[in-house]
Short mmCIF file of C-alpha atoms in Angstrom, two decimals:
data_model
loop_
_atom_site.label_atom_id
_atom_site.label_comp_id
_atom_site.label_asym_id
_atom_site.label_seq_id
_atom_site.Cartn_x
_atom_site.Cartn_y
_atom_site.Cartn_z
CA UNK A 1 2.51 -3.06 5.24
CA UNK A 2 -1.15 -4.06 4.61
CA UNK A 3 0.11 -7.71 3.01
CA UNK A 4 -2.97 -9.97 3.66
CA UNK A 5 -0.73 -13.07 3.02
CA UNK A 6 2.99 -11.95 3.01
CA UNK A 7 5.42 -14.45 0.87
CA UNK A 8 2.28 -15.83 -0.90
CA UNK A 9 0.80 -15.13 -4.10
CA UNK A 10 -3.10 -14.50 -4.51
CA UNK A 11 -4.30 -16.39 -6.77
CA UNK A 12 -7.76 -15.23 -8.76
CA UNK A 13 -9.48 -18.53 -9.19
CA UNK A 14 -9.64 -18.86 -5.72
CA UNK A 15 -11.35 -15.62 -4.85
CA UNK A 16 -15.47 -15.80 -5.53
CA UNK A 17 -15.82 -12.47 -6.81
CA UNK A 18 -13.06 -10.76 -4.86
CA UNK A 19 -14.12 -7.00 -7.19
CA UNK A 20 -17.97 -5.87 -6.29
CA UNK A 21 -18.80 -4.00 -9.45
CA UNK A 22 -19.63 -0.54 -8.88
CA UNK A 23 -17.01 0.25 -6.07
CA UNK A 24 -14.34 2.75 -6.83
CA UNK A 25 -11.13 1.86 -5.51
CA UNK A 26 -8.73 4.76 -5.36
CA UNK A 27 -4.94 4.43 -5.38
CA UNK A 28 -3.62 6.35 -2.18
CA UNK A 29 -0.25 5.88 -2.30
CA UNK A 30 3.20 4.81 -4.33
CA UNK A 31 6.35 4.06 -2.57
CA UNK A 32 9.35 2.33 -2.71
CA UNK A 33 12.18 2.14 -5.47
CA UNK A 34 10.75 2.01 -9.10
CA UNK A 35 11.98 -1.99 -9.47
CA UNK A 36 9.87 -2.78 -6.15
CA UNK A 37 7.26 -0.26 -5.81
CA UNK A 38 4.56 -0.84 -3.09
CA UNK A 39 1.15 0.66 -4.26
CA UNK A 40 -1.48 0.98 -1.52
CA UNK A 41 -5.21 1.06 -2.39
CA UNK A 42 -8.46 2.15 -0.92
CA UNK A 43 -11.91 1.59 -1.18
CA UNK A 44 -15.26 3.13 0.97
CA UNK A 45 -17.81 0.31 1.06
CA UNK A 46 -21.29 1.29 3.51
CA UNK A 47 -18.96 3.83 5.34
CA UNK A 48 -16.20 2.05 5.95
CA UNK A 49 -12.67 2.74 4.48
CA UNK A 50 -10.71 -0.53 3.59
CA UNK A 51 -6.57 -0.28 2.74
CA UNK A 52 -4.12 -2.79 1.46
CA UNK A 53 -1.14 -2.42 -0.20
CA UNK A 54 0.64 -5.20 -2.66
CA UNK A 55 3.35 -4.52 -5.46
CA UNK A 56 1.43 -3.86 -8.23
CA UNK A 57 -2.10 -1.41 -8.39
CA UNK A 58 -3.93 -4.93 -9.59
CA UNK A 59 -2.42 -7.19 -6.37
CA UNK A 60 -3.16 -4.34 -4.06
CA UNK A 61 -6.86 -3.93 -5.81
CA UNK A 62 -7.05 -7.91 -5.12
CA UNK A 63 -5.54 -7.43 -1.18
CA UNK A 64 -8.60 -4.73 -0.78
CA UNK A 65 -11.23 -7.07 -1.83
CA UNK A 66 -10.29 -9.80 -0.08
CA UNK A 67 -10.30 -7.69 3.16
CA UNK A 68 -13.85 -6.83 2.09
CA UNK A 69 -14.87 -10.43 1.75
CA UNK A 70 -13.42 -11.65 4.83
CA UNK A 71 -15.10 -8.60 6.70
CA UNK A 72 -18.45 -9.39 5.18
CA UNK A 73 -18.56 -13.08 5.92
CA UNK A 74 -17.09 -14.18 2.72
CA UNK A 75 -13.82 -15.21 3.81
CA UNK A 76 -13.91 -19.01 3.77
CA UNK A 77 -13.65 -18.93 0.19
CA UNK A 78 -10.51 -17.21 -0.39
CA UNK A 79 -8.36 -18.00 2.73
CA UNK A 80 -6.19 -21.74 2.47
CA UNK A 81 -4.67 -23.48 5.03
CA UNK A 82 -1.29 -22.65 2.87
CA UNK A 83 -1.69 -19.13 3.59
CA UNK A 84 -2.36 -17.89 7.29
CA UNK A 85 -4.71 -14.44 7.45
CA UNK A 86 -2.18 -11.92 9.63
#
């Protein structure tokens, strides 16, 4: 379902710069009822395509970033010992 940490919340403060300015993210999907809507986004970053979905455009925005960091070596800053990577 593209959840990076599924029954926890992300919290902003602990992500060091989680949104690289300049990168358009693109919202490729809406599902699910309109009181629990699942938004998936998207974003190309040196010719790779990155997903993640969350319940709101902003979380799912967030979820993408994160799995940019983590791929680019930045992980250790956002990932806790609270909340597993899966």
């Amino acid at each position: 379902n593209g959840d990076l940490f599924p029954g926890k919340a992300l919290r902003p403060s602990s992500l060091r710069q989680p949104i690289r300015p300049g990168l358009q993210y693109k919202l490729l999907s809406q599902s699910g009822p309109v009181h629990a809507p699942v938004f998936t986004m998207s974003v190309d970053v040196d010719g790779t395509t990155y997903e993640a979905s969350g319940p709101s455009k902003k979380t799912a925005k967030l979820h993408v970033a994160v799995k940019v960091s983590l791929s680019h070596g930045e992980g250790a800053s956002v990932m806790s010992s609270e909340a597993p990577f899966t």
